[in-house]
Coordinates of C-alpha atoms in Angstrom, one line a residue:
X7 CA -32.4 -32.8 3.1
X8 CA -29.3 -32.2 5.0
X9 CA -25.4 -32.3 3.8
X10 CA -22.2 -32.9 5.9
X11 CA -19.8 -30.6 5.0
X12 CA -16.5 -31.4 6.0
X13 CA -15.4 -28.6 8.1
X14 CA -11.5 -26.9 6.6
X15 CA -9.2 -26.7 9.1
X16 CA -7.2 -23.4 8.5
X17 CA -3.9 -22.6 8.8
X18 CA -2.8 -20.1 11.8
X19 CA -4.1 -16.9 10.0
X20 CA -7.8 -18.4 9.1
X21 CA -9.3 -18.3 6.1
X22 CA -8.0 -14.7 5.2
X23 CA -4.4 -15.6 5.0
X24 CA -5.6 -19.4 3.6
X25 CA -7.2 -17.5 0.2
X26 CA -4.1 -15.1 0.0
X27 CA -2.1 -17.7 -0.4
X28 CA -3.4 -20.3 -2.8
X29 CA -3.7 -16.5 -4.7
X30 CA 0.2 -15.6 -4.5
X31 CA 0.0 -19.7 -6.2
X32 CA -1.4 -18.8 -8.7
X33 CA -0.3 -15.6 -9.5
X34 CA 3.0 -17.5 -9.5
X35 CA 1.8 -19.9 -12.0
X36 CA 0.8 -17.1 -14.6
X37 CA 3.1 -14.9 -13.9
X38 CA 5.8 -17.4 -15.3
X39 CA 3.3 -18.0 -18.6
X40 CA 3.4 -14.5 -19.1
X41 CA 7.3 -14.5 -18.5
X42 CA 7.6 -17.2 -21.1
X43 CA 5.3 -15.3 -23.5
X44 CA 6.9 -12.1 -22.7
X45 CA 10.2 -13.8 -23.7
X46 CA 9.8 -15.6 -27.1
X47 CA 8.0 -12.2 -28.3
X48 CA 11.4 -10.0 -27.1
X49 CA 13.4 -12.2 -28.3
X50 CA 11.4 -12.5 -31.8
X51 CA 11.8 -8.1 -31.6
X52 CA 15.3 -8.6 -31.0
X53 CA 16.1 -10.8 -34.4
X54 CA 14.1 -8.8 -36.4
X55 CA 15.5 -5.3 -35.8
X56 CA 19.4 -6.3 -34.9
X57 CA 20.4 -4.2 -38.2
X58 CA 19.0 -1.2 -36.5
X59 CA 20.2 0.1 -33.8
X60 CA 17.1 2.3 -33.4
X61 CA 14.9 -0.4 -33.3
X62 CA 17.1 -2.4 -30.8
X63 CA 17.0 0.6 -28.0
X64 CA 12.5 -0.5 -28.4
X65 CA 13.3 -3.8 -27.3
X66 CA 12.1 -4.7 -23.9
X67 CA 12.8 -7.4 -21.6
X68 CA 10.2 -9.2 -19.6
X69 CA 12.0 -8.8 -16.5
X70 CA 13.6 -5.6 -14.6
X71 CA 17.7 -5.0 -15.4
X72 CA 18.8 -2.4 -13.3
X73 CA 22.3 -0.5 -11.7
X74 CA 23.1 1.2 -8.6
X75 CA 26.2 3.4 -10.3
X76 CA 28.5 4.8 -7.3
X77 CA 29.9 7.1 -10.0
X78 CA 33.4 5.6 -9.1
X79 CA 34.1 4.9 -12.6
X80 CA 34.9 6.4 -16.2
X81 CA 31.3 6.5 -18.0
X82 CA 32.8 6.6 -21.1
X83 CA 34.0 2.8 -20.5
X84 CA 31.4 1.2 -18.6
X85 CA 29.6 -1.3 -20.0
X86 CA 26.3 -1.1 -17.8
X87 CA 26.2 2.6 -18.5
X88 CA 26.4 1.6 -22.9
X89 CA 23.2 -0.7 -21.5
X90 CA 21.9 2.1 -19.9
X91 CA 22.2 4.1 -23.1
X92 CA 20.6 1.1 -25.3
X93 CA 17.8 1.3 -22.6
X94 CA 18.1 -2.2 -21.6
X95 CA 19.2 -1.4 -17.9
X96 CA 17.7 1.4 -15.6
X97 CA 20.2 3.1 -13.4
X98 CA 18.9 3.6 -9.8
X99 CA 19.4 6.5 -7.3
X100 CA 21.0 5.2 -4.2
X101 CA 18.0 5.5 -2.4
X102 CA 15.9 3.7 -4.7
X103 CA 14.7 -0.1 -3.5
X104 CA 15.1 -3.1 -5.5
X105 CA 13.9 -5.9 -4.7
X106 CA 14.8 -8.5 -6.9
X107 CA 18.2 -10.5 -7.1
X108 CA 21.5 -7.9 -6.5
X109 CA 25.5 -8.8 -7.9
X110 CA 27.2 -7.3 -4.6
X111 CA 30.2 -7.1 -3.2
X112 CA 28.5 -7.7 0.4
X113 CA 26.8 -10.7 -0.7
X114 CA 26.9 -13.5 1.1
X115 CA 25.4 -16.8 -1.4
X116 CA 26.4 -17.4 -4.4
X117 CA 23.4 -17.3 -7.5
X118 CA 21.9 -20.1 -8.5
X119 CA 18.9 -21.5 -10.4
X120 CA 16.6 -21.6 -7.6
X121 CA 17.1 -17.9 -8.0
X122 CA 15.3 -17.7 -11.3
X123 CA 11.5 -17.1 -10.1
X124 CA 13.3 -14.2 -8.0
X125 CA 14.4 -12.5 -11.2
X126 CA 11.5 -13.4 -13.4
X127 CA 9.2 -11.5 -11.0
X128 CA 11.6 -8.9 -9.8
X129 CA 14.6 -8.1 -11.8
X130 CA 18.5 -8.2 -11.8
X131 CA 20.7 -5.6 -10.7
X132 CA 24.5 -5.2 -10.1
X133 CA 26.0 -2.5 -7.6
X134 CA 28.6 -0.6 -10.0
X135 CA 31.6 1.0 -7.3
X136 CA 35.3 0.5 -6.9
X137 CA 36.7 -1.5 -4.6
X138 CA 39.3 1.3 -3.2
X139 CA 36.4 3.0 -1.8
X140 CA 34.6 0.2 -0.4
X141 CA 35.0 1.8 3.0
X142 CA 33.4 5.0 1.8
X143 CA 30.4 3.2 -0.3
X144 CA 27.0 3.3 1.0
X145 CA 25.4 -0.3 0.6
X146 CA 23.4 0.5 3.4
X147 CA 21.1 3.4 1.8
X148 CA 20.7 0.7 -1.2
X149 CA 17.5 -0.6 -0.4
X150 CA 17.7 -4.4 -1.1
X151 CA 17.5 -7.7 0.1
X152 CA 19.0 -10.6 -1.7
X153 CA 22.5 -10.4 -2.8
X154 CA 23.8 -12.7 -4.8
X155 CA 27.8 -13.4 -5.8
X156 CA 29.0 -15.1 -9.2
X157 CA 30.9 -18.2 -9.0
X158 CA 34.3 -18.7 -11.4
X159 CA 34.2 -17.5 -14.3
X160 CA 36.8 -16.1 -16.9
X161 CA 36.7 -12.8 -18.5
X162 CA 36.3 -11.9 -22.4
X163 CA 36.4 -8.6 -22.1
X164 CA 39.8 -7.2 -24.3
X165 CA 41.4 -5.2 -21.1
X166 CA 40.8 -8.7 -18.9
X167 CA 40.9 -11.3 -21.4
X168 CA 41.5 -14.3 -20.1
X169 CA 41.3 -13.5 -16.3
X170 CA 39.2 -15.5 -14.2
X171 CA 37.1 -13.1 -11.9
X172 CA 37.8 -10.2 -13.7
X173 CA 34.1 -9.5 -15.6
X174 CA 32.4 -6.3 -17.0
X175 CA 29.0 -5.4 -15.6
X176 CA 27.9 -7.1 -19.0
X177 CA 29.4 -10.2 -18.4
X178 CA 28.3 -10.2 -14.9
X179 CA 24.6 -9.7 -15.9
X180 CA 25.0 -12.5 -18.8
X181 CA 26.3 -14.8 -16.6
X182 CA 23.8 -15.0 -14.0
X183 CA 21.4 -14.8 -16.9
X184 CA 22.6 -18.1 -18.1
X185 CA 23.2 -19.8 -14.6
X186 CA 19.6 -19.4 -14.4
X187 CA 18.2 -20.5 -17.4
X188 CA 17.8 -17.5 -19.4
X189 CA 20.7 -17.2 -21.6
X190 CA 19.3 -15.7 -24.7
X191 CA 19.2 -12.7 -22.9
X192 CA 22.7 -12.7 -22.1
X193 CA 23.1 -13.1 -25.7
X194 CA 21.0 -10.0 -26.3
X195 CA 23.7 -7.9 -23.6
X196 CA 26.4 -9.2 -25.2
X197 CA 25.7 -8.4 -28.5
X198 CA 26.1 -4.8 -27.9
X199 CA 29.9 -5.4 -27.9
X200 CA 32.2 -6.9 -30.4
X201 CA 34.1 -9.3 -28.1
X202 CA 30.7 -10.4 -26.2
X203 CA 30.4 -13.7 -28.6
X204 CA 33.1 -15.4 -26.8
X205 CA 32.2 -14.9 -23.0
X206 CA 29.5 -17.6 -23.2
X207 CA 32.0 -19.6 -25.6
X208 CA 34.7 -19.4 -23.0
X209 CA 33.0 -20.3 -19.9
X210 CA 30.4 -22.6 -21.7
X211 CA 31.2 -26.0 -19.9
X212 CA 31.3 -24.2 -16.3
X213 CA 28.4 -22.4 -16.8
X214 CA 26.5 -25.4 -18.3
X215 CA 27.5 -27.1 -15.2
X216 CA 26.3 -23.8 -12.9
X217 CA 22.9 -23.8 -14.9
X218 CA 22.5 -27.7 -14.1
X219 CA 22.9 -27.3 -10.1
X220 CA 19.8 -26.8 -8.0
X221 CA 21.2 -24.5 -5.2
X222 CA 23.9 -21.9 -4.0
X223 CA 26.0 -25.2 -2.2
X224 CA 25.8 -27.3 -5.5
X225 CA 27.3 -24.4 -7.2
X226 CA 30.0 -23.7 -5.2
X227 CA 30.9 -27.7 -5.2
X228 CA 30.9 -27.2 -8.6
X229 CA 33.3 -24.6 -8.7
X230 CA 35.5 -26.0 -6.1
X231 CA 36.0 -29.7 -7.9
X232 CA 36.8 -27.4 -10.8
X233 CA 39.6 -25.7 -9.3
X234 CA 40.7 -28.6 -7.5
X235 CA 41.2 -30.3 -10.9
X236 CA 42.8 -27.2 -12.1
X237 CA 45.5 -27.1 -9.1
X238 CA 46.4 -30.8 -10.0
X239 CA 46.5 -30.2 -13.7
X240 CA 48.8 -27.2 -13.1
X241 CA 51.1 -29.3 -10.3
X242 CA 51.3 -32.1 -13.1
X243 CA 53.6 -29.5 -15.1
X244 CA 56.9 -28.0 -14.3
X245 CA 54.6 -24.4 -13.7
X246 CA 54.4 -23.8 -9.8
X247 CA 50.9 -24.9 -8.7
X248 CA 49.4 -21.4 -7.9
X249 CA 50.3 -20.1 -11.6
X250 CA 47.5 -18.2 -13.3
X251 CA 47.6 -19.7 -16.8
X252 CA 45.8 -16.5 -18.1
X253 CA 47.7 -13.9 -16.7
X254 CA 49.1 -11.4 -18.9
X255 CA 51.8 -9.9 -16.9
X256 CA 53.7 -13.4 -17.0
X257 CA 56.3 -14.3 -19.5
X258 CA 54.1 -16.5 -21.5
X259 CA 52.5 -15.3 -24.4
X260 CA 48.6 -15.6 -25.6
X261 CA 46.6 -14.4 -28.3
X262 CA 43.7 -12.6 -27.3
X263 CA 41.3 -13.0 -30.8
X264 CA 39.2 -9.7 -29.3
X265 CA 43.0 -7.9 -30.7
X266 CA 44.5 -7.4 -33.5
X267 CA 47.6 -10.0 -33.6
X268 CA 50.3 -7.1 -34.7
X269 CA 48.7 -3.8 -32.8
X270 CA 50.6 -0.6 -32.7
X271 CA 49.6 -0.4 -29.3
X272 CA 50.6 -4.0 -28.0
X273 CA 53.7 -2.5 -26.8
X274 CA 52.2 -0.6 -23.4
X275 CA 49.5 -2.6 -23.3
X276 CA 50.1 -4.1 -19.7
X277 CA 51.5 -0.9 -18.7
X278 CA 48.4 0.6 -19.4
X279 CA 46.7 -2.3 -17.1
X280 CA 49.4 -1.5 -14.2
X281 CA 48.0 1.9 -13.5
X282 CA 44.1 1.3 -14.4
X283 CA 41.2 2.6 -12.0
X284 CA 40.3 0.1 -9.5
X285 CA 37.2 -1.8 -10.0
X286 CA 34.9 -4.3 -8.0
X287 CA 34.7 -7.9 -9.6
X288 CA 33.3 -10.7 -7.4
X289 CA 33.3 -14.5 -6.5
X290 CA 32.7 -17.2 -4.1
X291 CA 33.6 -15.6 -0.8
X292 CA 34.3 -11.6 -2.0
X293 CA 34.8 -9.1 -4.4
X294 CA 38.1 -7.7 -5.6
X295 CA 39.5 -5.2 -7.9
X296 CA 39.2 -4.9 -11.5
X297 CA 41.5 -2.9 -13.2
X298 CA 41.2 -0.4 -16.8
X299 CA 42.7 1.2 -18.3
X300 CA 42.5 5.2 -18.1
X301 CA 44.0 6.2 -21.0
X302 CA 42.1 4.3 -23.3
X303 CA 40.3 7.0 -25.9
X304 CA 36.7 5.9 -26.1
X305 CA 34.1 8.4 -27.3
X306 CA 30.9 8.4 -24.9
X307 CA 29.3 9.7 -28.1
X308 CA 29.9 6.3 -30.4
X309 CA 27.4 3.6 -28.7
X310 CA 29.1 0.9 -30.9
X311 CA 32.5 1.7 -29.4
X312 CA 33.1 -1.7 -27.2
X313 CA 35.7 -1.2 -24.9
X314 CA 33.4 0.0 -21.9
X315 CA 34.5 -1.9 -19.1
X316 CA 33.9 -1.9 -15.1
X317 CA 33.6 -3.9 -12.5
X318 CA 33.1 -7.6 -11.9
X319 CA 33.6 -10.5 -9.6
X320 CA 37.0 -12.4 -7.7
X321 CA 37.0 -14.9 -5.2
X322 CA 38.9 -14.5 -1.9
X323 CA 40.3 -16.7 1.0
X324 CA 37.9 -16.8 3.5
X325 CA 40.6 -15.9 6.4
X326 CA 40.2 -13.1 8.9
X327 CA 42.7 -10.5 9.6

């Protein structure tokens, strides 16, 4: 008895590269069920042992968080370095490669959700260095391939409150977390500090609007027909069109709910700001600087203490000079 057997036709490769494939498919396929596993059993940890802080630093995420730190900053008030200390986020030597998605200040496309799979199977990881010594800064001995920026966003940070760009490494991590469909996590960064709670309540309608987009352009249209809204709303008042609603150095006053309303240390507070270190933050186009505050006491002893702060992210005209 014979059989025809239709003969397979392979794809340039043969039938080596043929089987590797339809194997990366479905390693793809379970490596998302065991991310989704992975995820409702850290996050299950993580409500059961928020009373102790012991128990939190055993709580492991199902994906990679990571930080290339350029040293450019105070330890004692940078909040990727309190993750570090929780063990949530592993610092990296500059030589070390990463290759899952990287917040950088040389990065090119902004993050989206298409860049979800990237993180699930290979982590998230922000570059931690000051924007004064950009020049100086290595980013070529940092072994990675897909940088990522963060679209507009506003800080709720209490040294940035209310400034759009201006994000701690936190913020930064939680809000890429949520723009790609994992914000529970972000919830689980942020609750390391007492003013986390209100950067997802802030930014919640742009971010909901980030997390519905499908790629890098649809976010930055996003952003865009926000700001373009924004401009009109702010040339509709007798406030000059560029006006920063949020910034603190004007003569309009704000409450900032992560202060107390009567302080003893209001009066100095945006001196304080004036003369901060320098710090990356980023945005559409590029990064820009962050500022903090350097005489701010904060005991690198006292994990709870939640005024570490660093760098973040600031769109920038896209002119030459």
């Amino acid at each position: 008895m014979s059989h025809n057997h239709k003969k397979i036709k392979y794809a340039k490769g043969g039938k080596k590269a043929f089987k590797e494939f339809r194997k990366h498919q479905h390693d793809d396929k379970t490596s998302e069920e065991r991310f989704v596993t992975d995820m409702t059993a850290a996050l299950e940890n993580f409500n059961d042992s928020q009373a102790s802080a012991e128990l939190d630093k055993k709580i492991k995420f199902p994906f990679r968080l990571a930080m290339w730190d350029l040293g450019h900053c105070d330890p004692k008030k940078c909040s990727g370095r309190k993750l570090v200390r929780f063990g949530l986020v592993q610092e990296l030597s500059l030589h070390q490669h990463f290759g899952g998605l990287v917040l950088s200040p040389i990065g090119v496309n902004c993050i989206s959700p298409s860049d979800r799979s990237l993180i699930v199977n290979h982590g998230l990881c922000v570059v931690d260095c000051s924007w004064a010594k950009i020049d100086q800064t290595p980013f070529g001995k940092m072994k990675c391939h897909h940088l990522r920026l963060l679209p507009y966003l506003v800080a709720a940070n209490p040294i940035n409150y209310g400034r759009p760009w201006k994000l701690s490494c936190a913020e930064a991590y939680a809000a890429a977390l949520y723009i790609v469909g994992m914000k529970e996590f972000g919830e689980v960064l942020l609750s390391k500090f007492k003013w986390g709670g209100s950067f997802y309540t802030m930014n919640k309608e742009l971010l909901d609007r980030y997390a519905a987009c499908e790629s890098s352009a649809d976010v930055i249209k996003v952003q865009n027909e926000y700001l373009e809204v924004r401009d009109v709303s702010d040339s509709n008042t007798d406030q000059p069109a560029d006006r920063d609603p949020f910034d603190i150095n004007s003569d309009e006053e704000f409450y900032n709910p992560n202060r107390p309303l009567n302080s003893q240390n209001d009066d100095g507070d945006d001196d304080e700001d004036d003369d901060d270190d320098e710090k990356l933050t980023c945005g559409k186009d590029k990064l820009i600087l962050d500022d903090y505050d350097k005489d701010d006491d904060v005991s690198s002893d006292n994990d709870s203490d939640d005024d570490d702060l660093e760098p973040n992210c600031k769109k920038t005209s896209n002119t030459k000079k």
